[in-house]
Backbone as numpy.savetxt, mean C-alpha at the origin, in Angstrom:
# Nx Ny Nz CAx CAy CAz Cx Cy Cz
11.71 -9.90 -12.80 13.08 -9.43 -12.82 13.33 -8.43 -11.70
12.46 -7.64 -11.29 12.56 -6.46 -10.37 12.85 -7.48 -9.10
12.09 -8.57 -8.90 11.83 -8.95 -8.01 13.07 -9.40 -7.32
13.76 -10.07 -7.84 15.57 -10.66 -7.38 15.94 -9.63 -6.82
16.44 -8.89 -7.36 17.59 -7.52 -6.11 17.01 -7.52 -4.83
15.73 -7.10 -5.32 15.13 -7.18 -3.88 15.25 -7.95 -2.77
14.96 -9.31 -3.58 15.27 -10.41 -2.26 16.42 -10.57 -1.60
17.48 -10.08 -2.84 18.72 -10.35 -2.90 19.28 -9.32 -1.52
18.74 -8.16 -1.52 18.67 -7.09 -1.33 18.53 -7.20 0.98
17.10 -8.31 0.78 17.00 -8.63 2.13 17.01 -9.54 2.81
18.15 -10.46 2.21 19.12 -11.61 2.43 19.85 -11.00 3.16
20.59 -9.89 2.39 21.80 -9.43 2.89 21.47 -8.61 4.14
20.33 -8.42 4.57 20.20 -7.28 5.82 20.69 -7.34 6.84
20.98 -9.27 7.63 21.03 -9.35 8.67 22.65 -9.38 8.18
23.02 -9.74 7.28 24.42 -9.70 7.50 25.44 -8.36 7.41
24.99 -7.75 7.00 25.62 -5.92 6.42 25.48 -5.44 8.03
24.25 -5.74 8.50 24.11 -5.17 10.28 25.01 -5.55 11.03
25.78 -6.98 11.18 26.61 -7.33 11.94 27.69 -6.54 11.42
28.17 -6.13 10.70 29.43 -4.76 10.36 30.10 -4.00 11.27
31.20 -4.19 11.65 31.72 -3.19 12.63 30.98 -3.48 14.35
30.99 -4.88 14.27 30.03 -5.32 15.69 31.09 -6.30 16.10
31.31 -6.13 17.59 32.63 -6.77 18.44 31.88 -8.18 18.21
33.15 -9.01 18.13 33.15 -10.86 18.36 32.57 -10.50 20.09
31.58 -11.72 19.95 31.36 -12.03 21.56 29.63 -11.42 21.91
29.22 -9.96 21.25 28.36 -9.64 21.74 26.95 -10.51 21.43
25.88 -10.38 21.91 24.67 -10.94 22.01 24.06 -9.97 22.93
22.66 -10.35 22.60 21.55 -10.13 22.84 20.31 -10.26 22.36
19.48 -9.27 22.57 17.92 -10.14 21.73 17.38 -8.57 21.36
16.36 -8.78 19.78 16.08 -7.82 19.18 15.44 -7.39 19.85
15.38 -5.77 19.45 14.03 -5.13 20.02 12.65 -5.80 20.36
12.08 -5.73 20.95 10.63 -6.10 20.94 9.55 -4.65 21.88
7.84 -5.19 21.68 7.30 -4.85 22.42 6.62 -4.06 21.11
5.74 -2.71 22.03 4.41 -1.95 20.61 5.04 -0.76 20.20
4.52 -0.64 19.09 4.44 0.77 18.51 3.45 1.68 18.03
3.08 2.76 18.45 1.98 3.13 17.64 2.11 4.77 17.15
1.88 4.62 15.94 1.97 5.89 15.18 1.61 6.05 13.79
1.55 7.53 14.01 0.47 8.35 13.19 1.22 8.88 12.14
0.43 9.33 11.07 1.41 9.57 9.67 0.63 10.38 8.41
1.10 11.40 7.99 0.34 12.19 6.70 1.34 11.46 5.61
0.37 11.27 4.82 0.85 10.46 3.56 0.65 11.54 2.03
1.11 11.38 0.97 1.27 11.56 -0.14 0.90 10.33 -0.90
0.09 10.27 -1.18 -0.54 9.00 -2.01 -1.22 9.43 -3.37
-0.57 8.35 -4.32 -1.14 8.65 -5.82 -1.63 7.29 -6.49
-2.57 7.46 -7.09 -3.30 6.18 -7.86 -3.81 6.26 -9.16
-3.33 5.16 -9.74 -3.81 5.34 -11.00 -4.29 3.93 -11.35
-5.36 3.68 -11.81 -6.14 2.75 -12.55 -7.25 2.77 -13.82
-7.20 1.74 -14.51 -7.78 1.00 -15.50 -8.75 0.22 -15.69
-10.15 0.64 -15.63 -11.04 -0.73 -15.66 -11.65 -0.88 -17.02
-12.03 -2.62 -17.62 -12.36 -2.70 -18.44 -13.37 -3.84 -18.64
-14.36 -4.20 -18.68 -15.16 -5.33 -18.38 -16.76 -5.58 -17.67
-16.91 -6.32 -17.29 -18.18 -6.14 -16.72 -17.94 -6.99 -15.11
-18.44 -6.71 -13.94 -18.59 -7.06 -12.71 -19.52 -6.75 -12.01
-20.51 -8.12 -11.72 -21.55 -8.18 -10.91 -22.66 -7.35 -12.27
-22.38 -7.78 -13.41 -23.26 -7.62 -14.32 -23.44 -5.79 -14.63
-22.77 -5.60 -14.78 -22.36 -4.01 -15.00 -21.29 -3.82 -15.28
-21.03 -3.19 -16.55 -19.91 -3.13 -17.32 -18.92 -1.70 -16.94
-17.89 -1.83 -17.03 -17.33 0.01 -16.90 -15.85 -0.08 -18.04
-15.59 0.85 -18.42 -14.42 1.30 -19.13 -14.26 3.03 -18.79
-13.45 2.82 -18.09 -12.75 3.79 -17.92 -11.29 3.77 -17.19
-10.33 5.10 -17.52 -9.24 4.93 -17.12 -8.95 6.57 -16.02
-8.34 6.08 -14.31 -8.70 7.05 -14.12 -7.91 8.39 -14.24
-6.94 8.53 -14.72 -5.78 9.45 -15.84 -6.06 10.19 -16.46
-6.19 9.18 -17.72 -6.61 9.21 -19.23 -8.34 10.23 -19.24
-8.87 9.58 -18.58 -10.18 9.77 -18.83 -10.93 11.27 -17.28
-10.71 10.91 -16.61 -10.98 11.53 -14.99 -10.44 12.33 -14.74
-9.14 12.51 -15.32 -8.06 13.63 -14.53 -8.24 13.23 -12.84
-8.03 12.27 -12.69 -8.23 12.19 -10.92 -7.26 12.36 -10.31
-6.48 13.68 -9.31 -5.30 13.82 -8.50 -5.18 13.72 -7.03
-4.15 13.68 -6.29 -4.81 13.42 -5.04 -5.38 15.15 -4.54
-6.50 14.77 -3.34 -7.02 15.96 -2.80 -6.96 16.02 -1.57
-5.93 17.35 -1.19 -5.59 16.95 0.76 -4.59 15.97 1.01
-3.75 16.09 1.88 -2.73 15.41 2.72 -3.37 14.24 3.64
-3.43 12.91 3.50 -4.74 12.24 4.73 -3.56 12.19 5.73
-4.30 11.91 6.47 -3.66 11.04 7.80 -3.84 9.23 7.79
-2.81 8.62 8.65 -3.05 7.00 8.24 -2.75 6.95 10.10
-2.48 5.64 10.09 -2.14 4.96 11.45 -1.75 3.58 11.73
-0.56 3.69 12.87 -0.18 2.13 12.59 -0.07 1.51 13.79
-0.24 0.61 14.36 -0.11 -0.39 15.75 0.49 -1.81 14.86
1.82 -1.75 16.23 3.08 -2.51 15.32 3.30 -3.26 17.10
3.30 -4.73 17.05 4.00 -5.57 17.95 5.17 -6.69 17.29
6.52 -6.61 18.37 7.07 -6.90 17.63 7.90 -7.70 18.80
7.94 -8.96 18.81 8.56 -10.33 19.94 9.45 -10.58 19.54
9.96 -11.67 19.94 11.54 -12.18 19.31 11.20 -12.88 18.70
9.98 -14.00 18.44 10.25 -14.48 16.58 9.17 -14.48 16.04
7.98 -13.57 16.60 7.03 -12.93 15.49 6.55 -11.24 16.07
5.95 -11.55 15.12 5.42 -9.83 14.55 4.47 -9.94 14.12
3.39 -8.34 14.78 2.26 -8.19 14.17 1.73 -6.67 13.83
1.71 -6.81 12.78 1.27 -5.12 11.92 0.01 -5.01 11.60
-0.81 -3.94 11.70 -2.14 -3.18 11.53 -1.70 -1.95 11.24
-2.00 -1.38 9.82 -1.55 -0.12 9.41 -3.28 0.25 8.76
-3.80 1.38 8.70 -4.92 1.92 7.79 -4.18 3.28 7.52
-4.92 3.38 6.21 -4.77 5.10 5.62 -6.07 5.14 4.57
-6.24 6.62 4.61 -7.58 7.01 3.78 -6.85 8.02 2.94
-7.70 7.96 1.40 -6.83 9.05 0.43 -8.01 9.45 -0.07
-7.98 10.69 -0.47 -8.96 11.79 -1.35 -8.59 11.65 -2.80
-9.47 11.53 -3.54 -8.67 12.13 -4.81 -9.62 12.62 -5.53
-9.68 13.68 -6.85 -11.00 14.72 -7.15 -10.47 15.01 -8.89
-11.82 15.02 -9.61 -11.10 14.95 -10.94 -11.95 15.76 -11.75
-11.71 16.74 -12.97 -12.52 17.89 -13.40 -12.12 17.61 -15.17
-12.98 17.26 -15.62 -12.49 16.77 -16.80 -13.77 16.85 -17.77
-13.52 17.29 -19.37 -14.08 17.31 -20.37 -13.77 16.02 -20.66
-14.72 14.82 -21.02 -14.35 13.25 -21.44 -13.37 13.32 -22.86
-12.61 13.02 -23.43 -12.07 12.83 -24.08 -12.42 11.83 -24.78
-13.43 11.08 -24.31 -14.23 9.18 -25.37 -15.58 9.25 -24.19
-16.04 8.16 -24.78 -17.09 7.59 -24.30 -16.50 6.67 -23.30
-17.08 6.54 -21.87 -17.13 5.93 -20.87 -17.83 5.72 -20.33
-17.89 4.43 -19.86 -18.80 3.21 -19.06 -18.38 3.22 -17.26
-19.31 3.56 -16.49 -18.94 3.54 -14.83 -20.22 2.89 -14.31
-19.52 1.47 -13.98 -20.85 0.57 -12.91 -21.94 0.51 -13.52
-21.55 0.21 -15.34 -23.23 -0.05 -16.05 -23.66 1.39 -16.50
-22.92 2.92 -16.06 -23.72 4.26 -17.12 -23.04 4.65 -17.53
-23.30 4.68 -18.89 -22.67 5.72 -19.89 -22.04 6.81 -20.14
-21.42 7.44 -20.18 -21.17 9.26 -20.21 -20.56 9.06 -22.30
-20.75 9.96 -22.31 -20.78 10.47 -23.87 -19.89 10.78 -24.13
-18.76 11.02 -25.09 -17.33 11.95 -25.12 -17.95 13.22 -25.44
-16.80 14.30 -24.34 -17.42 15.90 -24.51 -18.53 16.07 -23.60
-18.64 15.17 -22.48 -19.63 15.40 -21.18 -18.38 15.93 -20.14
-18.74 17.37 -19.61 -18.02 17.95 -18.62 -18.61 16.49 -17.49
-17.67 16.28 -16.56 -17.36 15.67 -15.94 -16.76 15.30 -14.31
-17.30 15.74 -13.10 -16.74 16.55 -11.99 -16.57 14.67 -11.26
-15.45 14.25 -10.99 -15.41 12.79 -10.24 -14.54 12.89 -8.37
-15.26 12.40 -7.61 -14.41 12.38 -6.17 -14.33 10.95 -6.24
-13.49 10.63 -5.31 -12.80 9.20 -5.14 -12.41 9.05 -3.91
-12.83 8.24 -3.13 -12.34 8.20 -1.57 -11.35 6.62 -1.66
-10.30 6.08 -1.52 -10.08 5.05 -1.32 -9.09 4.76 0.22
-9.56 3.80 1.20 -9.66 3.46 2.76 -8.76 2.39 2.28
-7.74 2.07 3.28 -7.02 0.79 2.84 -6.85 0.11 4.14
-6.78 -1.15 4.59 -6.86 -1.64 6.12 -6.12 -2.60 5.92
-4.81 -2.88 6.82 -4.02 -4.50 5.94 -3.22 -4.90 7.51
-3.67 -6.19 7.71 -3.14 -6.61 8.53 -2.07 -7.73 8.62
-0.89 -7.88 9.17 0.60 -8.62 8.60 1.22 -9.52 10.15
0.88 -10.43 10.03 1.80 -11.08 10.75 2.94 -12.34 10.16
4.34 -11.42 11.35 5.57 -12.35 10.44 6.50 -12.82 11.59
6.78 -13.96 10.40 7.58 -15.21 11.58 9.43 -14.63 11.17
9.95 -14.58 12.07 11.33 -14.06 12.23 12.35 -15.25 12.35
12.69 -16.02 10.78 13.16 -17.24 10.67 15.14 -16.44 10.82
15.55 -15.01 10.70 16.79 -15.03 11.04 16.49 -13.85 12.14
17.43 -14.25 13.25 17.59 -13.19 14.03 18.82 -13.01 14.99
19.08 -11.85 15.11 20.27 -11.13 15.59 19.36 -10.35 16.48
20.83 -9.66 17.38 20.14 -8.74 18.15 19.82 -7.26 17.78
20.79 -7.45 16.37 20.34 -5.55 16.14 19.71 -5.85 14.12
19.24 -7.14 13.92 18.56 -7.74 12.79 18.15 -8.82 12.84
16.97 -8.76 11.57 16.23 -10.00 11.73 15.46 -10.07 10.10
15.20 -11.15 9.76 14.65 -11.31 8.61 13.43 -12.54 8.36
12.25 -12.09 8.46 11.20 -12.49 8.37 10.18 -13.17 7.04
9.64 -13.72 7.67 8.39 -14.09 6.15 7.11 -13.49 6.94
6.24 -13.21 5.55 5.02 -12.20 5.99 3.67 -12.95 5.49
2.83 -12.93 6.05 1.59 -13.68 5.85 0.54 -12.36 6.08
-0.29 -12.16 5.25 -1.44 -11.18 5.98 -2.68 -11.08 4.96
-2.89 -9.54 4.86 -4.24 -9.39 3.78 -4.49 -7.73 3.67
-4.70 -7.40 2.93 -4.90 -5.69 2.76 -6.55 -6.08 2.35
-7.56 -4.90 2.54 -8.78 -4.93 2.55 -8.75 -3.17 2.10
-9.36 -3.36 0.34 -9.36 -2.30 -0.20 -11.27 -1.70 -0.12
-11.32 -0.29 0.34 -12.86 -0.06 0.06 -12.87 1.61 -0.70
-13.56 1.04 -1.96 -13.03 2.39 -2.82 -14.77 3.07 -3.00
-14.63 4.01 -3.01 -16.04 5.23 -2.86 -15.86 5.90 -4.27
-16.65 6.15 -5.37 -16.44 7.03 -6.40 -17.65 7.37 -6.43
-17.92 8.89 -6.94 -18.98 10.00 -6.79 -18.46 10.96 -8.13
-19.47 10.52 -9.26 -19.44 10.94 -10.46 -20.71 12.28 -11.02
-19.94 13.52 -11.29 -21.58 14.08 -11.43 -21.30 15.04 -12.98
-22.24 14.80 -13.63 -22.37 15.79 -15.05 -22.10 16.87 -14.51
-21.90 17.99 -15.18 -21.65 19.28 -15.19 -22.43 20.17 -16.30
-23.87 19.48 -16.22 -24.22 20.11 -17.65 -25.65 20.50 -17.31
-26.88 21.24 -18.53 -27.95 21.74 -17.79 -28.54 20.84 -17.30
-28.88 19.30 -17.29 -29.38 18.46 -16.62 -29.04 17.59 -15.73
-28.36 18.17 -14.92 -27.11 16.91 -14.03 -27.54 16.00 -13.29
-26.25 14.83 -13.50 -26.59 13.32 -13.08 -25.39 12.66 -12.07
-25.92 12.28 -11.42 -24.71 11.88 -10.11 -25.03 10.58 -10.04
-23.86 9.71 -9.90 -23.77 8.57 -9.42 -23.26 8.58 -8.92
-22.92 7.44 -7.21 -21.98 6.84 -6.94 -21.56 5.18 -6.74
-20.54 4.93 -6.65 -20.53 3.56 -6.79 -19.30 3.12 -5.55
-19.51 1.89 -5.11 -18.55 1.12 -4.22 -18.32 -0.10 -4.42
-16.84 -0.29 -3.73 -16.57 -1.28 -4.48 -15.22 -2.23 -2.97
-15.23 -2.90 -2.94 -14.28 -3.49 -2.17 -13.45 -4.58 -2.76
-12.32 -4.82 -2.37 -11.50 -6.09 -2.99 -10.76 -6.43 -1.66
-9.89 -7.57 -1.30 -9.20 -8.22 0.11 -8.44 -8.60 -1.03
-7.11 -8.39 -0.70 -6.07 -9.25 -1.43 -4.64 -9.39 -0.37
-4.58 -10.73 -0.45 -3.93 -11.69 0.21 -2.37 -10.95 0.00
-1.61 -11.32 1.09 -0.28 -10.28 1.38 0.82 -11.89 1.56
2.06 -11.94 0.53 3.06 -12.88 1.34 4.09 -12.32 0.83
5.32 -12.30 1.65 6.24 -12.20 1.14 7.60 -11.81 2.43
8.51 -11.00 2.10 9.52 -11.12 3.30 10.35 -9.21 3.51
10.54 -9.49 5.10 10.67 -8.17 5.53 11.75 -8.76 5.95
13.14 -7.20 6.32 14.58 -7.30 6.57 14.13 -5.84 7.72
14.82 -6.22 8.78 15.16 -5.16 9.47 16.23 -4.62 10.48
16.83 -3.87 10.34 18.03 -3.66 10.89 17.76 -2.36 12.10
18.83 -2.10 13.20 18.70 -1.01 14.03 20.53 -0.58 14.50
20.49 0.40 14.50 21.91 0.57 15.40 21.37 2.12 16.24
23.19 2.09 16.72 23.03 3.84 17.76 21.86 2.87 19.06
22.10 1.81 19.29 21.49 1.24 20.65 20.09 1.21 20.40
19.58 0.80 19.35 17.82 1.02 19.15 16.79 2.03 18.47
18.04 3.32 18.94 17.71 4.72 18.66 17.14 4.58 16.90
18.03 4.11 15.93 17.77 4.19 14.68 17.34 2.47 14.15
16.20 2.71 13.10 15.80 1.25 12.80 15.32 1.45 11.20
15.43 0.66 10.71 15.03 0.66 9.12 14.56 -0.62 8.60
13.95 -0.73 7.78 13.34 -2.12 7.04 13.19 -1.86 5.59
13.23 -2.81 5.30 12.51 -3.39 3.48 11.76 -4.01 3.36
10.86 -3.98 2.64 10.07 -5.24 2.46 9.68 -5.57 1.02
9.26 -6.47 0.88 8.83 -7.01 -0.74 7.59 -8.17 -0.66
6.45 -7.85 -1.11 5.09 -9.01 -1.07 4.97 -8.76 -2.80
4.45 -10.30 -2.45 4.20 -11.08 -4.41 2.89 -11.90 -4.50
2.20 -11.78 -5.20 1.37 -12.84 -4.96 0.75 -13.32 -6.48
0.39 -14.28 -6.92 -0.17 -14.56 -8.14 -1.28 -15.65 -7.80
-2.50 -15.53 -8.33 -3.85 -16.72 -8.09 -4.00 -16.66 -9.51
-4.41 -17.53 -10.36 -5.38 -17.87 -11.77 -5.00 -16.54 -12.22
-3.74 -16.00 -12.69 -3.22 -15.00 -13.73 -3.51 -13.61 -12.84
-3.71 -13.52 -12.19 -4.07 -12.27 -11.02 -2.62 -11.97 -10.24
-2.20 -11.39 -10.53 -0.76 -10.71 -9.38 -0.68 -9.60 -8.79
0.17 -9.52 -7.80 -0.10 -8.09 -6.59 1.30 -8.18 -6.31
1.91 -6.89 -6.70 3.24 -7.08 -6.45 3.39 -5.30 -5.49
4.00 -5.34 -4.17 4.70 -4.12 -3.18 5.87 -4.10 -2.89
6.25 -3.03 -2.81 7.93 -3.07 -2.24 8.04 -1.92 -1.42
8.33 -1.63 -0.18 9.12 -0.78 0.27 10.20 -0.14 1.42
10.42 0.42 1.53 11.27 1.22 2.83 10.45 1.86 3.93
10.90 1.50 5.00 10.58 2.20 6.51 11.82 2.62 7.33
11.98 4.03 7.69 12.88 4.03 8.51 12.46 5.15 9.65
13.37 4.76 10.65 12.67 5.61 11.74 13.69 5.88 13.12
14.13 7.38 13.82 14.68 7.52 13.88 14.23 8.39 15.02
14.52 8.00 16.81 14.16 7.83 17.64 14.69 9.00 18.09
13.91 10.18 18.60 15.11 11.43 19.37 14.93 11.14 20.77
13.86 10.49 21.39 14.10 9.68 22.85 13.48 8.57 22.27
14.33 7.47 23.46 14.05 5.94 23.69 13.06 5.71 22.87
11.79 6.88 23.55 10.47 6.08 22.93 9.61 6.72 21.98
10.16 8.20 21.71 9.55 8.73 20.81 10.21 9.23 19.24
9.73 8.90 18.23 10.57 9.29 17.10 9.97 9.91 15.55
10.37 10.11 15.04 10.23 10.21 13.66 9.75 8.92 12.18
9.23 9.17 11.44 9.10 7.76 10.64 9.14 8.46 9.52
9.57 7.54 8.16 9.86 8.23 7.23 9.60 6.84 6.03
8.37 6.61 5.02 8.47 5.67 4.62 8.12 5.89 2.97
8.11 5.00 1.99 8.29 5.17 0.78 7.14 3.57 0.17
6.17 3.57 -0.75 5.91 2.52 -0.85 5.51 2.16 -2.12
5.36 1.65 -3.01 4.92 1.33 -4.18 4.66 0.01 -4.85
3.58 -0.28 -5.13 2.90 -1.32 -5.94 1.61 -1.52 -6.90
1.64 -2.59 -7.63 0.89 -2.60 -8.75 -0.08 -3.60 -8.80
-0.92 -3.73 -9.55 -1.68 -5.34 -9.31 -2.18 -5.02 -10.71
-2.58 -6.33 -11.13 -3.36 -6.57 -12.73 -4.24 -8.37 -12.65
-5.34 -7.81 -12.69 -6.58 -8.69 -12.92 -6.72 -8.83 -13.85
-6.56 -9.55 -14.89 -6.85 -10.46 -16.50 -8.49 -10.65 -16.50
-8.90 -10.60 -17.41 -10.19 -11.22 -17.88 -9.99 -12.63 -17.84
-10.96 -13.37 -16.96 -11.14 -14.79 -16.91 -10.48 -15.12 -15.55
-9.49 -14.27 -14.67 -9.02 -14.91 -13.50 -10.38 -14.60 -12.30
-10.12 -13.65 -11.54 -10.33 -13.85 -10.01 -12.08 -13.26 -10.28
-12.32 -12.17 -11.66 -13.23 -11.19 -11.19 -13.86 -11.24 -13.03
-13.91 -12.46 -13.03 -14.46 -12.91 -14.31 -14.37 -11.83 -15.16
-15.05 -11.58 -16.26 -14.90 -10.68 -17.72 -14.28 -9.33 -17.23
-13.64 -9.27 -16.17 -13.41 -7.65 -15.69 -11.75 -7.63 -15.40
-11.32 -6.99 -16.64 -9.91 -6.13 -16.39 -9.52 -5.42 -15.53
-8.63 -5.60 -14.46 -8.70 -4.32 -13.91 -6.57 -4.00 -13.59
-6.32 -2.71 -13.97 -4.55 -2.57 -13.42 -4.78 -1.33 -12.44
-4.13 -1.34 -11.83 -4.12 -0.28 -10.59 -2.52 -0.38 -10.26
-2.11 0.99 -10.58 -0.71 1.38 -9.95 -1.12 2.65 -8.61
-0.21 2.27 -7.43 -0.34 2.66 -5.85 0.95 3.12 -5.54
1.33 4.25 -5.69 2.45 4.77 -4.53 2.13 5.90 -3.59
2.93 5.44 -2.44 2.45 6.04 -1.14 3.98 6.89 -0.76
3.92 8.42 -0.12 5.29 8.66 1.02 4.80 9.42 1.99
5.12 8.87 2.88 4.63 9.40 4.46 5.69 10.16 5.35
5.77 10.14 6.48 6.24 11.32 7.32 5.09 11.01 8.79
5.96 10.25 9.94 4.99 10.79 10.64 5.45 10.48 12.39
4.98 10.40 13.32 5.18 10.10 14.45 5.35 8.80 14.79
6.00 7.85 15.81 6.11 6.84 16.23 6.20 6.66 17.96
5.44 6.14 18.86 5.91 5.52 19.69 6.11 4.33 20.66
6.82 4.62 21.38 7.37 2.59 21.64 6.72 2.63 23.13
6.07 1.86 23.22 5.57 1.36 24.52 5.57 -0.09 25.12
């Protein structure tokens, strides 16, 4: 249901842009690179329940971890962009650190912790996603695309007792999950100002990955500017789809702030 407005949403992009634009004009969209840097606000929350690669875990990281983010990261993006495709490479790295009396018994990568085990957890999660999109409408100051790509998740957790005999684990873990779906982007003020939407969906054997968000960015010369973006998505792994007996939900929102430039 969320999903309609949305689309609905970046249907309408290329046409709301032509608004207040003289009969007669033409030209061709922006093109060429971008590259820029960005401190993010990133929060995560997940659920595991099951066993993977023969090691079981239950835990939730909320409920159970108190895990918040730790530190402001930095991310980075290299953006090419032609008249009827496009290609995106974005990475960002997030901290997150958790201080918690267990509230139950929990299972991490096959070990146990007891309820009422003080509990000290770090969490590093690296995200790498690469997007190339075909620009099936285009105008000269909009265009509306389909997106093909892949995000490549690598998550670090570092678990240690807090008690007279302390025990540290850590564990890693990676997942690649496949990216499709469709981007809207509009510009006016001659290039100077540019904004987008986007929305990716994906479903395999009961497994879904659903993102949505805003980019906008706002040029104080030609080539150097401001970026300002908003992002949020969810995914849920069922027992029996992609990652056999292993549950897993993970909710992801990201807001950034950062530099851009056009070369």
């Amino acid at each position: 249901m969320r999903l309609a407005p949305i689309l609905l949403f970046l249907l309408g992009v290329p046409v709301f842009a032509q608004l207040g634009r003289a009969d007669g004009v033409s030209g061709a969209p922006l093109t060429g690179w971008t590259l820029g840097f960005q401190r993010v606000q990133p929060s995560l929350s997940a659920s595991i329940d099951g066993i993977r690669d023969g090691k079981a875990s239950l835990v939730d990281t909320d409920s159970d971890l108190g895990l918040g983010r730790d530190g402001n990261p930095f991310g980075a993006l290299l953006e090419y962009q032609g008249q009827a495709h496009g290609f995106q490479l974005t990475y960002d790295s997030a901290r997150y650190r958790g201080d918690r009396v267990l509230p139950r018994a929990i299972l991490i990568d096959g070990r146990s912790y007891a309820a009422g085990t003080p509990l000290q957890t770090q969490a590093k999660v690296e995200v790498l996603e690469g997007l190339w999109t075909y620009k099936f409408v285009r105008r000269p100051d909009a265009w509306l695309g389909f997106d093909l790509g892949a995000q490549v998740f690598r998550v670090d957790l570092q678990a240690l007792t807090l008690t007279s005999t302390p025990r540290s684990q850590s564990e890693h873990s990676s997942w690649i999950v496949p990216q499709v779906g469709l981007t809207g982007w509009s510009s006016g003020v001659d290039g100077l100002l540019e904004s987008r939407v986007y929305a990716r969906y994906i479903t395999y054997r009961s497994a879904t990955s659903f993102r949505y968000g805003v980019d906008a960015r706002a040029y104080l010369y030609p080539k150097f500017g401001l970026r300002v973006f908003f992002e949020d998505g969810r995914a849920h792994i069922p027992r029996g789809s992609v990652e056999g007996d292993l549950d897993l939900r993970a909710d992801r929102r990201i807001t950034g702030l950062g530099l851009v430039i056009r070369f």
